[in-house]
CSV table of C-alpha atoms and ligand atoms in Angstrom, one decimal:
chain,number,residue,atom,x,y,z
A,1,UNK,CA,-12.8,24.8,11.4
A,2,UNK,CA,-10.9,21.9,12.8
A,3,UNK,CA,-10.4,19.1,9.5
A,4,UNK,CA,-9.5,15.2,10.4
A,5,UNK,CA,-7.4,13.6,8.4
A,6,UNK,CA,-9.8,10.6,8.4
A,7,UNK,CA,-13.3,10.8,9.3
A,8,UNK,CA,-15.0,7.6,9.3
A,9,UNK,CA,-18.1,8.8,11.3
A,10,UNK,CA,-19.3,10.6,8.2
A,11,UNK,CA,-19.3,7.5,6.3
A,12,UNK,CA,-20.8,5.3,8.8
A,13,UNK,CA,-23.7,7.9,9.2
A,14,UNK,CA,-24.4,7.3,5.5
A,15,UNK,CA,-24.6,3.4,5.7
A,16,UNK,CA,-25.4,2.6,9.2
A,17,UNK,CA,-28.6,1.1,8.3
A,18,UNK,CA,-27.5,-1.6,5.4
A,19,UNK,CA,-24.0,-2.4,8.2
A,20,UNK,CA,-26.4,-3.1,10.7
A,21,UNK,CA,-28.6,-5.2,9.5
A,22,UNK,CA,-25.9,-7.5,8.2
A,23,UNK,CA,-24.4,-7.4,11.0
A,24,UNK,CA,-27.9,-8.5,12.9
A,25,UNK,CA,-27.9,-11.5,10.7
A,26,UNK,CA,-24.5,-12.2,11.6
A,27,UNK,CA,-25.8,-12.5,15.3
A,28,UNK,CA,-29.1,-13.7,14.4
A,29,UNK,CA,-26.8,-17.0,12.5
A,30,UNK,CA,-24.5,-16.7,15.6
A,31,UNK,CA,-22.1,-18.1,12.9
A,32,UNK,CA,-19.0,-16.2,13.7
A,33,UNK,CA,-16.6,-17.9,12.4
A,34,UNK,CA,-16.1,-19.1,8.6
A,35,UNK,CA,-19.6,-17.9,7.8
A,36,UNK,CA,-21.4,-17.8,4.5
A,37,UNK,CA,-20.7,-14.2,4.4
A,38,UNK,CA,-17.2,-14.9,4.1
A,39,UNK,CA,-17.5,-17.1,1.0
A,40,UNK,CA,-19.9,-14.4,-0.7
A,41,UNK,CA,-17.6,-11.5,0.2
A,42,UNK,CA,-14.0,-13.8,-1.0
A,43,UNK,CA,-16.3,-14.4,-4.4
A,44,UNK,CA,-17.3,-10.9,-4.7
A,45,UNK,CA,-14.4,-8.8,-3.9
A,46,UNK,CA,-12.2,-11.7,-6.0
A,47,UNK,CA,-14.6,-10.5,-9.0
A,48,UNK,CA,-14.6,-7.1,-8.5
A,49,UNK,CA,-9.9,-7.7,-8.2
A,50,UNK,CA,-10.1,-9.6,-11.4
A,51,UNK,CA,-8.3,-12.3,-9.3
A,52,UNK,CA,-8.7,-16.0,-10.4
A,53,UNK,CA,-8.6,-17.0,-6.3
A,54,UNK,CA,-9.2,-14.9,-3.2
A,55,UNK,CA,-8.6,-16.0,0.2
A,56,UNK,CA,-9.7,-14.1,3.4
A,57,UNK,CA,-7.5,-13.8,6.5
A,58,UNK,CA,-7.1,-11.9,9.3
A,59,UNK,CA,-5.2,-8.6,8.2
A,60,UNK,CA,-3.0,-7.1,5.3
A,61,UNK,CA,0.2,-8.4,7.6
A,62,UNK,CA,-0.8,-11.7,7.3
A,63,UNK,CA,-2.4,-12.0,4.1
A,64,UNK,CA,1.7,-11.0,3.1
A,65,UNK,CA,2.8,-13.8,5.5
A,66,UNK,CA,0.7,-16.1,4.0
A,67,UNK,CA,2.2,-15.6,0.7
A,68,UNK,CA,5.5,-16.0,1.5
A,69,UNK,CA,4.4,-19.1,3.6
A,70,UNK,CA,2.6,-20.8,0.4
A,71,UNK,CA,5.6,-20.9,-1.8
A,72,UNK,CA,7.8,-22.1,1.0
A,73,UNK,CA,10.2,-19.4,1.9
A,74,UNK,CA,12.8,-20.5,3.6
A,75,UNK,CA,15.1,-18.9,6.8
A,76,UNK,CA,18.1,-17.0,4.5
A,77,UNK,CA,16.0,-16.5,1.0
A,78,UNK,CA,16.2,-13.1,-0.3
A,79,UNK,CA,13.1,-10.9,-1.2
A,80,UNK,CA,13.4,-7.6,-3.0
A,81,UNK,CA,11.1,-4.8,-1.7
A,82,UNK,CA,10.8,-0.8,-1.5
A,83,UNK,CA,12.5,0.7,1.7
A,84,UNK,CA,9.1,3.4,1.9
A,85,UNK,CA,6.6,1.6,2.9
A,86,UNK,CA,4.5,0.7,6.4
A,87,UNK,CA,6.9,-2.2,8.3
A,88,UNK,CA,4.3,-5.0,7.3
A,89,UNK,CA,5.8,-4.9,3.9
A,90,UNK,CA,9.6,-6.3,5.5
A,91,UNK,CA,8.2,-7.6,8.7
A,92,UNK,CA,6.8,-10.6,6.5
A,93,UNK,CA,9.6,-11.2,5.0
A,94,UNK,CA,11.9,-11.0,8.4
A,95,UNK,CA,9.0,-13.2,10.3
A,96,UNK,CA,10.0,-16.4,8.4
A,97,UNK,CA,13.6,-15.6,8.6
A,98,UNK,CA,13.6,-14.0,4.7
A,99,UNK,CA,16.3,-11.1,4.3
A,100,UNK,CA,14.9,-8.1,3.0
A,101,UNK,CA,16.7,-7.1,-0.1
A,102,UNK,CA,15.7,-2.7,0.1
A,103,UNK,CA,15.9,-1.2,-3.2
A,104,UNK,CA,15.0,2.3,-4.0
A,105,UNK,CA,11.6,3.4,-5.2
A,106,UNK,CA,11.1,6.0,-7.8
A,107,UNK,CA,11.1,9.6,-7.1
A,108,UNK,CA,7.5,10.5,-8.8
A,109,UNK,CA,5.3,7.3,-7.5
A,110,UNK,CA,6.9,6.3,-4.6
A,111,UNK,CA,6.9,2.9,-5.9
A,112,UNK,CA,9.7,0.4,-6.7
A,113,UNK,CA,11.7,1.7,-9.4
A,114,UNK,CA,12.5,-1.4,-11.9
A,115,UNK,CA,15.9,-0.1,-13.1
A,116,UNK,CA,16.9,-0.9,-9.6
A,117,UNK,CA,15.4,-4.3,-9.5
A,118,UNK,CA,17.4,-5.0,-12.7
A,119,UNK,CA,20.7,-3.5,-12.0
A,120,UNK,CA,20.2,-6.0,-8.5
A,121,UNK,CA,19.1,-9.0,-10.6
A,122,UNK,CA,22.0,-8.2,-13.2
A,123,UNK,CA,24.5,-7.9,-9.7
A,124,UNK,CA,25.8,-4.2,-10.2
A,125,UNK,CA,24.1,-3.0,-7.9
A,126,UNK,CA,25.8,-1.4,-4.5
A,127,UNK,CA,23.4,-3.3,-2.6
A,128,UNK,CA,24.0,-6.7,-4.1
A,129,UNK,CA,27.9,-6.4,-3.8
A,130,UNK,CA,27.4,-5.1,-0.1
A,131,UNK,CA,24.5,-8.6,0.8
A,132,UNK,CA,26.5,-10.9,-1.7
A,133,UNK,CA,23.3,-13.2,-1.8
A,134,UNK,CA,23.9,-16.8,-3.2
A,135,UNK,CA,22.1,-16.9,-6.7
A,136,UNK,CA,19.0,-19.7,-6.1
A,137,UNK,CA,18.1,-18.1,-2.7
A,138,UNK,CA,16.8,-14.7,-4.6
A,139,UNK,CA,13.1,-16.3,-4.6
A,140,UNK,CA,10.8,-13.6,-4.8
A,141,UNK,CA,9.8,-9.7,-5.0
A,142,UNK,CA,7.3,-8.0,-2.8
A,143,UNK,CA,6.0,-4.5,-4.2
A,144,UNK,CA,3.9,-1.8,-2.9
A,145,UNK,CA,1.4,0.2,-5.1
A,146,UNK,CA,1.4,2.8,-2.1
A,147,UNK,CA,-0.6,6.1,-1.9
A,148,UNK,CA,-2.7,4.3,-3.9
A,149,UNK,CA,-1.2,4.0,-7.4
A,150,UNK,CA,0.2,1.0,-8.7
A,151,UNK,CA,3.9,0.3,-9.4
A,152,UNK,CA,4.9,0.0,-12.3
A,153,UNK,CA,4.4,-4.2,-13.5
A,154,UNK,CA,4.7,-4.5,-16.8
A,155,UNK,CA,9.2,-4.4,-16.6
A,156,UNK,CA,9.0,-5.7,-13.0
A,157,UNK,CA,6.9,-9.3,-14.3
A,158,UNK,CA,9.3,-9.4,-17.2
A,159,UNK,CA,12.8,-9.2,-14.5
A,160,UNK,CA,10.8,-11.8,-12.5
A,161,UNK,CA,10.2,-14.1,-16.1
A,162,UNK,CA,13.4,-13.8,-16.9
A,163,UNK,CA,15.4,-14.6,-13.5
A,164,UNK,CA,11.8,-16.7,-12.0
A,165,UNK,CA,11.0,-15.0,-9.0
A,166,UNK,CA,8.0,-15.0,-7.4
A,167,UNK,CA,6.2,-11.1,-7.8
A,168,UNK,CA,4.0,-10.7,-4.3
A,169,UNK,CA,1.8,-7.0,-4.9
A,170,UNK,CA,1.6,-5.2,-1.7
A,171,UNK,CA,-2.1,-3.5,-2.2
A,172,UNK,CA,-2.9,-3.2,1.0
A,173,UNK,CA,-3.1,0.4,0.1
A,174,UNK,CA,-4.9,0.1,-4.1
A,175,UNK,CA,-8.0,-1.4,-3.7
A,176,UNK,CA,-9.1,-1.0,-7.3
A,177,UNK,CA,-6.5,0.7,-8.4
A,178,UNK,CA,-5.9,-0.3,-12.1
A,179,UNK,CA,-2.2,-0.3,-14.3
A,180,UNK,CA,-3.0,-0.8,-17.9
A,181,UNK,CA,-6.7,-1.8,-17.4
A,182,UNK,CA,-5.9,-4.1,-14.9
A,183,UNK,CA,-6.7,-4.1,-10.9
A,184,UNK,CA,-4.0,-4.4,-8.2
A,185,UNK,CA,-3.9,-8.0,-7.4
A,186,UNK,CA,-4.5,-9.6,-10.2
A,187,UNK,CA,-1.0,-9.3,-11.8
A,188,UNK,CA,1.3,-10.8,-9.7
A,189,UNK,CA,1.3,-14.0,-8.3
A,190,UNK,CA,-0.2,-13.2,-5.2
A,191,UNK,CA,-2.1,-9.6,-4.0
A,192,UNK,CA,-2.3,-8.6,-1.0
A,193,UNK,CA,-4.4,-7.2,0.8
A,194,UNK,CA,-5.2,-5.2,3.9
A,195,UNK,CA,-9.0,-4.0,5.3
A,196,UNK,CA,-8.0,-1.9,8.1
A,197,UNK,CA,-10.3,0.0,9.3
A,198,UNK,CA,-8.7,3.5,7.4
A,199,UNK,CA,-8.5,1.8,4.8
A,200,UNK,CA,-10.0,2.9,1.3
A,201,UNK,CA,-12.5,-0.7,2.1
A,202,UNK,CA,-11.9,-0.5,5.6
A,203,UNK,CA,-13.6,-3.4,7.7
A,204,UNK,CA,-14.7,-2.6,11.8
A,205,UNK,CA,-11.4,-3.9,12.9
A,206,UNK,CA,-8.2,-5.9,11.2
A,207,UNK,CA,-9.1,-7.6,8.4
A,208,UNK,CA,-6.9,-9.0,5.3
A,209,UNK,CA,-7.6,-11.3,1.6
A,210,UNK,CA,-5.2,-12.7,-0.2
A,211,UNK,CA,-5.9,-13.2,-4.2
A,212,UNK,CA,-4.2,-15.6,-6.1
A,213,UNK,CA,-3.2,-16.7,-9.8
A,214,UNK,CA,-2.0,-20.2,-9.4
A,215,UNK,CA,-4.7,-23.0,-8.7
A,216,UNK,CA,-1.9,-25.1,-7.1
A,217,UNK,CA,-1.1,-22.3,-4.9
A,218,UNK,CA,-4.1,-20.8,-4.0
A,219,UNK,CA,-5.2,-24.5,-2.3
A,220,UNK,CA,-2.1,-24.3,-0.7
A,221,UNK,CA,-3.1,-20.4,0.6
A,222,UNK,CA,-6.5,-21.8,1.6
A,223,UNK,CA,-5.6,-24.7,4.4
A,224,UNK,CA,-2.6,-22.6,5.3
A,225,UNK,CA,-4.5,-19.8,6.7
A,226,UNK,CA,-6.7,-22.3,8.5
A,227,UNK,CA,-3.8,-23.9,10.8
A,228,UNK,CA,-3.1,-26.1,7.3
A,229,UNK,CA,-5.6,-28.4,8.3
A,230,UNK,CA,-8.4,-30.2,5.5
A,231,UNK,CA,-9.9,-31.8,6.7
A,232,UNK,CA,-10.5,-30.2,9.9
A,233,UNK,CA,-7.7,-31.9,12.4
A,234,UNK,CA,-6.0,-33.2,9.9
A,235,UNK,CA,-2.5,-31.5,8.7
A,236,UNK,CA,-0.5,-31.8,5.6
A,237,UNK,CA,1.3,-28.1,6.1
A,238,UNK,CA,1.9,-26.1,9.4
A,239,UNK,CA,-0.1,-23.6,9.0
A,240,UNK,CA,-1.7,-20.4,11.0
A,241,UNK,CA,-4.7,-19.4,12.3
A,242,UNK,CA,-5.9,-16.2,10.0
A,243,UNK,CA,-9.3,-16.2,8.9
A,244,UNK,CA,-11.8,-13.2,7.9
A,245,UNK,CA,-14.7,-13.1,10.8
A,246,UNK,CA,-17.5,-13.4,9.3
A,247,UNK,CA,-18.7,-10.2,11.0
A,248,UNK,CA,-16.0,-8.6,9.2
A,249,UNK,CA,-16.8,-10.2,5.9
A,250,UNK,CA,-20.7,-8.3,6.1
A,251,UNK,CA,-19.7,-4.7,6.8
A,252,UNK,CA,-16.9,-5.4,3.9
A,253,UNK,CA,-19.5,-6.6,1.6
A,254,UNK,CA,-21.8,-3.8,2.6
A,255,UNK,CA,-19.5,-1.3,1.5
A,256,UNK,CA,-17.7,-3.2,-1.5
A,257,UNK,CA,-20.9,-1.1,-3.5
A,258,UNK,CA,-20.3,2.0,-2.6
A,259,UNK,CA,-16.2,1.9,-3.5
A,260,UNK,CA,-16.3,2.8,-7.0
A,261,UNK,CA,-17.8,5.9,-6.1
A,262,UNK,CA,-15.9,6.6,-3.4
A,263,UNK,CA,-12.7,6.3,-5.0
A,264,UNK,CA,-14.0,8.3,-8.0
A,265,UNK,CA,-14.5,11.3,-5.0
A,266,UNK,CA,-11.3,10.6,-4.0
A,267,UNK,CA,-9.6,11.4,-7.3
A,268,UNK,CA,-11.9,14.2,-7.6
A,269,UNK,CA,-10.7,15.9,-4.4
A,270,UNK,CA,-6.6,14.8,-5.0
A,271,UNK,CA,-7.5,16.6,-8.5
A,272,UNK,CA,-9.3,19.3,-6.9
A,273,UNK,CA,-6.5,19.7,-4.6
A,274,UNK,CA,-4.0,19.8,-7.5
A,275,UNK,CA,-5.8,22.6,-8.8
A,276,UNK,CA,-5.7,25.0,-5.6
A,277,UNK,CA,-2.1,24.1,-5.1
A,278,UNK,CA,-1.0,25.6,-8.8
A,279,UNK,CA,-3.5,28.6,-8.2
A,280,UNK,CA,-2.1,29.1,-5.2
A,281,UNK,CA,1.2,29.2,-7.1
A,282,UNK,CA,3.2,27.2,-5.1
A,283,UNK,CA,4.1,23.7,-7.3
A,284,UNK,CA,7.3,23.4,-7.9
A,285,UNK,CA,9.4,20.9,-9.7
A,286,UNK,CA,11.9,17.8,-8.3
A,287,UNK,CA,14.9,17.7,-10.2
A,288,UNK,CA,17.2,14.5,-10.7
A,289,UNK,CA,17.2,13.1,-6.6
A,290,UNK,CA,20.7,11.4,-7.2
A,291,UNK,CA,22.7,13.9,-8.5
A,292,UNK,CA,21.8,16.9,-6.8
A,293,UNK,CA,20.9,15.8,-3.1
A,294,UNK,CA,22.5,17.5,-0.5
A,295,UNK,CA,22.3,14.8,2.0
A,296,UNK,CA,24.0,12.5,-0.1
A,297,UNK,CA,26.8,15.2,-1.5
A,298,UNK,CA,25.2,16.6,-4.0
A,299,UNK,CA,25.8,20.5,-4.3
A,300,UNK,CA,21.6,21.5,-4.1
A,301,UNK,CA,18.9,19.7,-3.3
A,302,UNK,CA,16.0,20.6,-7.1
A,303,UNK,CA,13.5,21.3,-4.2
A,304,UNK,CA,12.8,25.2,-3.9
A,305,UNK,CA,12.2,25.3,-0.4
A,306,UNK,CA,9.5,27.8,-1.3
A,307,UNK,CA,7.6,25.0,-3.5
A,308,UNK,CA,5.7,21.7,-2.7
A,309,UNK,CA,5.1,18.4,-5.1
A,310,UNK,CA,2.1,17.3,-5.8
A,311,UNK,CA,0.8,13.9,-6.8
A,312,UNK,CA,2.0,12.5,-9.6
A,313,UNK,CA,-0.2,10.4,-11.4
A,314,UNK,CA,2.5,8.2,-13.2
A,315,UNK,CA,1.1,4.6,-13.8
A,316,UNK,CA,-2.2,6.0,-12.8
A,317,UNK,CA,-3.2,8.4,-15.1
A,318,UNK,CA,-6.0,8.4,-17.6
A,319,UNK,CA,-3.5,7.9,-20.5
A,320,UNK,CA,-2.0,5.2,-19.3
A,321,UNK,CA,-4.8,3.7,-19.0
A,322,UNK,CA,-4.4,3.5,-15.2
A,323,UNK,CA,-6.4,4.1,-12.1
A,324,UNK,CA,-5.0,5.6,-9.1
A,325,UNK,CA,-6.9,6.1,-6.3
A,326,UNK,CA,-5.4,7.8,-3.4
A,327,UNK,CA,-5.6,6.3,-0.6
A,328,UNK,CA,-4.1,9.0,0.8
A,329,UNK,CA,-2.5,12.7,-0.9
A,330,UNK,CA,0.8,12.7,-0.1
A,331,UNK,CA,2.8,16.3,-1.0
A,332,UNK,CA,6.4,16.4,-0.4
A,333,UNK,CA,8.4,19.7,0.6
A,334,UNK,CA,11.4,20.7,2.0
A,335,UNK,CA,9.4,22.6,4.8
A,336,UNK,CA,7.3,19.4,6.1
A,337,UNK,CA,8.3,19.8,9.9
A,338,UNK,CA,6.8,23.2,9.7
A,339,UNK,CA,4.0,22.9,7.7
A,340,UNK,CA,3.1,19.3,10.0
A,341,UNK,CA,3.2,22.2,13.2
A,342,UNK,CA,1.1,24.6,11.6
A,343,UNK,CA,-1.4,22.3,10.4
A,344,UNK,CA,-1.7,20.9,14.1
A,345,UNK,CA,-2.2,24.8,15.5
A,346,UNK,CA,-5.4,24.6,12.4
A,347,UNK,CA,-6.3,21.8,14.3
A,348,UNK,CA,-6.2,19.6,10.4
A,349,UNK,CA,-5.0,16.6,10.4
A,350,UNK,CA,-2.1,15.1,8.9
A,351,UNK,CA,0.4,12.7,8.9
A,352,UNK,CA,3.8,11.4,7.1
A,353,UNK,CA,3.6,8.2,6.0
A,354,UNK,CA,6.5,7.0,6.6
A,355,UNK,CA,9.0,9.4,9.2
A,356,UNK,CA,11.8,6.5,8.7
A,357,UNK,CA,13.0,4.2,5.5
A,358,UNK,CA,12.7,0.9,6.2
A,359,UNK,CA,16.8,0.5,5.4
A,360,UNK,CA,17.4,2.6,8.1
A,361,UNK,CA,15.2,0.6,10.3
A,362,UNK,CA,17.1,-0.3,13.9
A,363,UNK,CA,15.9,-3.7,13.3
A,364,UNK,CA,17.8,-3.9,9.6
A,365,UNK,CA,20.6,-2.3,11.1
A,366,UNK,CA,22.0,-5.9,11.2
A,367,UNK,CA,22.3,-5.8,7.5
A,368,UNK,CA,24.4,-3.2,7.0
A,369,UNK,CA,22.4,-0.7,4.9
A,370,UNK,CA,23.3,2.4,5.1
A,371,UNK,CA,21.1,5.7,4.1
A,372,UNK,CA,22.6,5.9,1.0
A,373,UNK,CA,22.1,3.3,-0.4
A,374,UNK,CA,18.3,4.1,-0.9
A,375,UNK,CA,18.7,7.8,-1.5
A,376,UNK,CA,15.8,8.8,-2.7
A,377,UNK,CA,13.5,6.3,-0.1
A,378,UNK,CA,15.6,8.3,2.8
A,379,UNK,CA,14.7,12.1,1.0
A,380,UNK,CA,10.9,11.0,0.6
A,381,UNK,CA,11.0,10.4,4.4
A,382,UNK,CA,11.6,13.7,5.7
A,383,UNK,CA,10.0,15.6,3.0
A,384,UNK,CA,6.4,13.3,2.7
A,385,UNK,CA,3.1,14.6,3.7
A,386,UNK,CA,-0.2,13.4,3.7
A,387,UNK,CA,-2.9,15.4,3.9
A,388,UNK,CA,-6.7,14.9,4.5
A,389,UNK,CA,-8.8,12.8,2.2
A,390,UNK,CA,-11.8,10.6,2.8
A,391,UNK,CA,-15.3,10.7,0.6
A,392,UNK,CA,-17.0,13.0,2.8
A,393,UNK,CA,-14.4,15.4,2.5
A,394,UNK,CA,-16.3,18.8,1.9
A,395,UNK,CA,-14.9,21.1,-0.9
A,396,UNK,CA,-15.0,24.0,1.8
A,397,UNK,CA,-12.3,22.0,3.7
A,398,UNK,CA,-10.2,21.6,0.6
A,399,UNK,CA,-9.9,24.9,0.1
A,400,UNK,CA,-8.9,25.5,4.1
A,401,UNK,CA,-6.5,23.5,4.3
A,402,UNK,CA,-4.6,24.5,0.6
A,403,UNK,CA,-4.9,28.0,2.1
A,404,UNK,CA,-3.0,26.7,5.0
A,405,UNK,CA,-0.3,24.6,3.9
A,406,UNK,CA,-0.1,27.8,1.2
A,407,UNK,CA,1.1,30.2,3.1
A,408,UNK,CA,3.0,27.8,5.2
A,409,UNK,CA,5.1,27.6,1.6
A,410,UNK,CA,5.4,30.9,0.8
A,411,UNK,CA,6.3,32.1,4.3
B,1,PLP,C1,1.9,-0.8,2.7
B,1,PLP,C2,0.8,-1.8,3.8
B,1,PLP,N1,1.6,-2.9,3.8
B,1,PLP,C3,0.5,-3.4,4.6
B,1,PLP,C4,-0.3,-3.7,5.4
B,1,PLP,C5,-0.6,-3.6,7.0
B,1,PLP,O1,-2.2,-4.4,6.6
B,1,PLP,P1,-2.8,-4.6,8.4
B,1,PLP,O2,-2.8,-3.8,9.0
B,1,PLP,O3,-3.8,-5.0,7.8
B,1,PLP,O4,-2.6,-5.6,9.2
B,1,PLP,C6,-0.6,-2.1,5.5
B,1,PLP,C7,-1.5,-1.6,6.3
B,1,PLP,O5,-1.1,-0.9,7.5
B,1,PLP,C8,0.1,-1.2,4.5
B,1,PLP,O6,-0.4,0.0,4.4
């Protein structure tokens, strides 16, 4: 039995007719750029995300770039962010000349740690001392809702308010996720979404969206994605060409109707994985990473090599009125590479998100970060591995994956 990490064919088979009808309508109209379907989808998805304003664009990467362009981020400005994310989060900052300030993540959620943000803003964090930033050039925070669980928004919003920082939610992996009843993309100043095909709401190519809280910024973003022109050929700003294709909007509108059911099935699968790993006796505990990490000079890593850590619902738990939508089901283990190899031998899909923490990437070497500047992120990059999760995954497939992983871990 080979089990893919993600099988989009199974999803397509279940909604093929509807999708084809929606695409056909666009083909008949021949209105491929900013057709009616784009406005309709923006409205529907904006309501779904509890957003004030929402604008389609060409990708999640462009969504981040557009948000930073809308606040006039200047070369040399600082943006605080997580080092444990897809490259685009930091790439957007650097692309416009900004300086990414990498601060460590929480070990349980893999999301930006509000304590790290506070200590940086109070000027006592070692990274602050290293970068020695001009205070008025610290402009924004991009936090990431990794794997489908939202970052701890309230403390971060409080710090942002205190220091007048813009908050951008990188919600590329978290459409429909909730924090204390509020949806991803509705809390910060901007929410940036990706509809890359493998995302929970995936287009048939690249596509993205920005949600915006403030009307003035929303109006600005609306024209920045159209080369800064309003009306056409009259440019008050220098923008970019980043639109959501009409065909993609038509596909996404069909899929949006199923998103909640798909997310619920993802949650069910995640909880089933949890139960089965518990029953297999391989679930361990993670102690205080910063104290015990051997690579960082500690005496002993708290993670037992014969155990794994299963995903923890922090902000995404029901008790916290949250909702983790499990874009990924990510475990951690000291035997990560062995697990990966054995899964490959059994033709079971898996992936490491992400093998190199961004503060250790070659392109950011000029900033002088050391691995120990973000030890939790460094360690996560050595131990994390994502295993198959998608709504159509079958129960017997889940059991098979658990069996293979548990055997490696126990052995
Ligand atoms: C956390 C995160 N940010 C940004 C992006 C960029 O999105 P896109 O691939 O649509 O440009 C992605 C998607 O890959 C992502 O996972």
